XYZ file of C-alpha atoms in Angstrom:
317
model
C -96.371 -29.143 88.223
C -93.902 -28.302 90.889
C -95.572 -27.250 94.418
C -95.306 -23.558 95.645
C -93.106 -23.885 98.390
C -94.252 -21.801 101.451
C -92.790 -20.764 104.734
C -95.491 -19.315 107.514
C -93.967 -16.718 110.135
C -96.625 -16.574 112.762
C -96.677 -15.316 116.464
C -99.289 -17.649 117.248
C -102.296 -15.943 118.461
C -106.049 -16.704 117.536
C -106.026 -14.773 114.068
C -102.873 -16.225 113.260
C -104.824 -19.872 113.812
C -107.660 -19.052 111.635
C -104.579 -17.939 109.323
C -102.833 -21.313 109.143
C -106.020 -23.486 108.986
C -107.082 -21.795 105.651
C -103.324 -22.342 104.268
C -103.297 -25.798 105.300
C -106.379 -26.617 103.651
C -105.296 -24.463 100.367
C -102.164 -26.950 99.919
C -103.629 -29.766 97.771
C -106.488 -27.612 96.021
C -103.609 -24.789 95.041
C -100.250 -26.868 94.559
C -99.040 -25.392 97.927
C -95.733 -27.156 99.948
C -95.838 -25.728 103.557
C -92.329 -26.439 104.778
C -92.118 -24.658 107.816
C -93.886 -22.312 110.489
C -91.806 -20.508 111.922
C -92.904 -18.592 115.296
C -91.684 -15.612 117.055
C -92.247 -13.261 120.075
C -95.285 -10.774 119.571
C -99.139 -11.821 120.646
C -97.612 -13.881 123.366
C -93.645 -14.503 124.232
C -92.228 -17.687 121.865
C -92.510 -20.843 123.379
C -96.332 -20.310 124.298
C -96.336 -19.362 120.606
C -94.469 -22.814 119.472
C -97.243 -24.825 121.731
C -99.936 -23.160 120.097
C -98.850 -23.756 116.612
C -97.800 -27.526 117.350
C -101.527 -27.661 119.191
C -103.382 -26.606 116.002
C -100.941 -28.816 113.626
C -102.096 -31.895 116.424
C -105.439 -30.719 115.544
C -105.317 -30.617 112.328
C -103.331 -33.936 112.049
C -100.779 -32.386 110.392
C -97.509 -33.054 112.726
C -95.289 -33.348 109.309
C -94.878 -29.836 108.876
C -92.036 -28.398 110.746
C -92.057 -25.947 113.603
C -88.851 -23.562 114.112
C -88.729 -21.228 117.024
C -87.120 -17.852 116.268
C -87.120 -14.576 117.819
C -87.613 -13.870 121.447
C -87.708 -10.179 121.484
C -88.215 -6.956 118.967
C -85.293 -5.870 117.537
C -85.256 -2.688 120.204
C -86.515 -5.445 123.051
C -89.480 -4.205 124.849
C -92.126 -5.717 127.039
C -94.853 -8.788 125.720
C -97.576 -6.767 124.843
C -100.598 -8.957 126.322
C -104.208 -7.921 125.012
C -107.446 -9.499 126.591
C -107.938 -10.722 122.785
C -105.354 -12.912 122.701
C -104.750 -13.427 126.637
C -101.637 -13.950 127.778
C -100.758 -17.641 126.219
C -102.066 -16.388 122.676
C -104.975 -18.517 122.839
C -106.999 -16.943 125.274
C -105.889 -19.288 128.505
C -108.202 -21.804 127.750
C -105.655 -24.616 127.997
C -103.791 -26.450 130.743
C -100.005 -26.995 130.176
C -100.749 -30.405 130.163
C -103.339 -30.259 127.039
C -100.282 -28.601 124.608
C -97.603 -30.611 123.016
C -94.255 -30.628 124.427
C -91.980 -27.989 122.953
C -89.083 -31.054 122.526
C -91.229 -31.493 119.567
C -89.906 -28.042 118.226
C -86.932 -28.009 115.441
C -83.641 -27.447 117.028
C -82.494 -25.277 113.962
C -83.116 -21.376 114.609
C -86.141 -19.933 112.719
C -83.930 -17.578 110.673
C -81.651 -20.337 109.946
C -84.344 -22.428 108.511
C -85.464 -19.807 106.324
C -82.283 -19.058 104.391
C -81.655 -22.749 104.252
C -85.186 -23.216 102.609
C -84.600 -20.626 100.317
C -81.088 -21.127 99.101
C -82.207 -24.929 98.241
C -84.938 -23.473 96.378
C -84.012 -19.515 94.865
C -87.096 -17.821 93.875
C -89.043 -20.603 94.610
C -90.013 -19.578 98.371
C -93.134 -17.467 99.141
C -93.200 -16.328 102.817
C -96.691 -15.287 104.707
C -95.910 -13.363 107.627
C -98.377 -12.802 109.824
C -96.572 -11.288 112.961
C -94.362 -8.694 113.901
C -91.301 -9.027 111.225
C -88.442 -9.603 113.255
C -87.658 -13.010 112.423
C -87.362 -11.493 108.207
C -85.529 -8.529 108.947
C -82.835 -10.692 110.806
C -82.977 -12.718 107.881
C -81.929 -9.971 105.313
C -79.411 -8.498 108.050
C -77.374 -11.821 108.576
C -77.997 -12.854 105.118
C -77.911 -9.854 102.975
C -78.421 -11.537 99.463
C -81.116 -13.503 100.432
C -84.227 -10.904 100.076
C -83.131 -11.314 95.924
C -84.072 -15.239 96.316
C -87.172 -15.280 97.577
C -90.229 -15.771 95.331
C -92.924 -13.287 97.082
C -93.500 -11.834 100.749
C -97.208 -11.262 102.085
C -97.604 -9.568 105.164
C -100.916 -8.798 107.503
C -99.821 -5.567 108.937
C -99.150 -1.949 108.741
C -101.981 0.640 107.888
C -102.949 2.924 104.935
C -105.070 5.647 106.555
C -103.388 5.524 109.857
C -105.789 3.963 111.865
C -104.141 2.298 114.753
C -105.283 -0.946 116.965
C -102.578 -0.417 119.389
C -101.494 3.520 119.702
C -104.056 5.980 117.623
C -102.024 5.602 114.219
C -99.874 2.109 114.667
C -100.890 -1.396 114.066
C -100.111 -4.085 116.270
C -97.111 -6.127 114.020
C -95.679 -2.674 112.987
C -95.667 -0.944 116.231
C -94.257 -4.168 118.118
C -91.249 -3.928 116.190
C -90.827 -0.975 113.823
C -87.222 -1.104 113.028
C -87.883 -4.535 111.539
C -91.179 -3.788 109.777
C -88.745 -0.505 108.266
C -85.783 -3.048 106.962
C -88.277 -5.205 105.490
C -89.875 -2.733 103.599
C -86.858 -0.993 102.201
C -84.558 -4.001 101.577
C -87.354 -6.814 100.426
C -86.535 -6.928 96.379
C -89.292 -9.490 95.546
C -92.589 -8.858 95.083
C -93.943 -7.229 98.251
C -97.924 -7.286 99.362
C -99.391 -5.808 102.389
C -103.055 -6.597 103.686
C -103.107 -3.690 106.322
C -105.282 -3.248 109.900
C -108.009 -0.761 108.311
C -109.555 -3.443 105.766
C -110.050 -5.781 109.051
C -111.746 -3.392 111.393
C -113.927 -5.217 113.380
C -116.501 -2.040 113.763
C -116.663 -2.145 110.063
C -120.553 -3.221 108.600
C -117.923 -5.386 105.760
C -116.265 -7.341 108.436
C -117.771 -10.799 109.204
C -120.217 -10.003 112.570
C -119.766 -12.329 115.641
C -123.342 -13.368 114.758
C -122.277 -14.886 111.406
C -119.199 -16.597 113.387
C -121.224 -18.263 115.765
C -124.954 -19.001 113.880
C -123.159 -19.912 110.637
C -119.653 -20.408 110.351
C -119.660 -23.588 113.433
C -122.384 -25.387 112.293
C -120.521 -27.755 110.827
C -118.775 -29.559 113.935
C -115.262 -31.283 113.619
C -112.608 -31.369 115.685
C -110.911 -28.001 114.222
C -114.478 -26.102 115.161
C -114.037 -27.703 118.361
C -110.694 -26.654 119.062
C -111.181 -22.848 117.687
C -114.621 -22.581 119.767
C -113.290 -23.416 122.916
C -110.326 -20.638 122.414
C -112.745 -17.999 120.408
C -116.156 -18.607 122.672
C -116.310 -15.601 125.311
C -113.907 -12.916 123.649
C -114.741 -13.491 119.983
C -118.407 -13.346 120.518
C -117.198 -9.020 120.569
C -114.239 -9.150 118.147
C -114.047 -11.608 115.549
C -111.534 -10.223 113.239
C -109.725 -13.329 111.656
C -107.208 -10.582 109.843
C -104.391 -13.377 109.489
C -106.779 -15.215 107.776
C -107.800 -12.633 104.855
C -104.292 -12.235 103.866
C -103.806 -16.155 103.049
C -107.777 -15.822 101.499
C -106.224 -13.131 99.167
C -103.368 -15.214 97.979
C -105.500 -18.050 97.313
C -109.003 -16.189 95.594
C -107.043 -13.347 93.851
C -110.527 -12.150 92.662
C -111.444 -11.570 96.694
C -109.037 -8.487 96.494
C -111.226 -5.636 94.983
C -109.139 -2.830 95.255
C -104.879 -3.254 95.447
C -102.707 0.264 94.454
C -98.646 0.013 93.974
C -97.320 2.407 97.111
C -93.486 3.708 98.145
C -93.999 2.511 101.788
C -91.624 2.971 104.754
C -92.153 3.151 108.844
C -91.820 5.948 110.983
C -89.601 5.013 113.649
C -90.141 8.351 116.185
C -92.519 10.320 117.440
C -94.799 10.079 120.678
C -97.767 8.978 118.572
C -96.625 7.710 114.878
C -93.811 5.139 115.793
C -94.906 2.146 113.778
C -97.141 4.147 111.351
C -97.108 3.163 107.829
C -96.571 5.856 105.729
C -97.658 6.041 102.323
C -95.838 8.429 99.529
C -98.730 10.155 98.154
C -96.399 12.826 96.237
C -95.037 9.695 94.240
C -91.497 11.485 95.162
C -90.117 7.840 95.694
C -90.265 4.456 93.709
C -93.351 2.332 94.555
C -92.172 -1.001 96.549
C -95.084 -2.721 97.785
C -99.103 -3.621 96.951
C -101.346 -2.441 99.494
C -104.658 -4.526 99.483
C -106.761 -1.613 99.938
C -110.836 -3.173 99.615
C -111.652 -7.112 99.891
C -115.017 -8.737 99.097
C -116.050 -9.947 102.558
C -119.083 -12.248 101.332
C -116.523 -14.147 99.464
C -114.129 -14.525 102.535
C -117.159 -15.866 104.492
C -117.472 -18.368 101.601
C -113.517 -19.414 101.800
C -114.086 -20.151 105.696
C -117.106 -21.917 105.294
C -114.726 -23.741 102.447
C -112.304 -23.903 104.827
C -114.525 -25.423 107.971
C -116.146 -28.479 105.378
C -119.187 -26.923 104.733
C -120.739 -28.615 101.532
C -122.303 -25.662 100.662
C -119.705 -22.805 100.657
C -120.314 -21.979 96.760
C -116.132 -22.538 96.669
């Protein structure tokens, strides 16, 4: 059986790190082939993001995975949004420049060109996981209008379905950072499109993995990757362990983790003092559905998945 080809599009923050770790762990078991990691500005600036991915790949002994630098800003440029959760460099500023791999290891081809080439080489065989702003994918669609129909599937972590925001009152970060890109992608995607929205990842929910579990159970088996993630998360994430992007990868690999998923017609609001970046669903069913929205997941199963990812023998996976 031929492997499922994968592109991982990321802005390289802490939750992106968990997603990439999970994806690479799933490669052999689920017959996947991660052909490229494409990076863009979002949680941090592009160069920091590229170095973060290289650092993760080095720790995982996976420097065979090619990394491409993509968009340096949103379609309508804005200052990079920094949060205490990710720090200035996207990984909590715990590493010195000398500890991070050289940017010389980044592929010379632009990420959008790399996406286009990989998709055209294997039409209808490439799955894209997008866990940052959607600028790279929007540019791909606009530069190569027929490319969307050649993608096998697109899975996005972003947006919201109950109007609960994490950067404004009602907008999730990835869609808020580049709402024009999000609107383009939701409007122009022609392959199956699945979104895991922000609300099911809320750290205040009793259903999400709590910080005591993260630091009392998940890290009981030691490894290079746990040493790396503990260093990154030892302070800030003790109060806010929210591995949103990893949820999306786990839902793909373990479909039974998805307890509720609905087919919606969705777009993105581009105007308004409060609503810019909000994902808007057509509950009146006036327009054709274009996206599957995951609305509930089995977090106890997700915990087992993370235990398996980190090498626990009794994970139950």
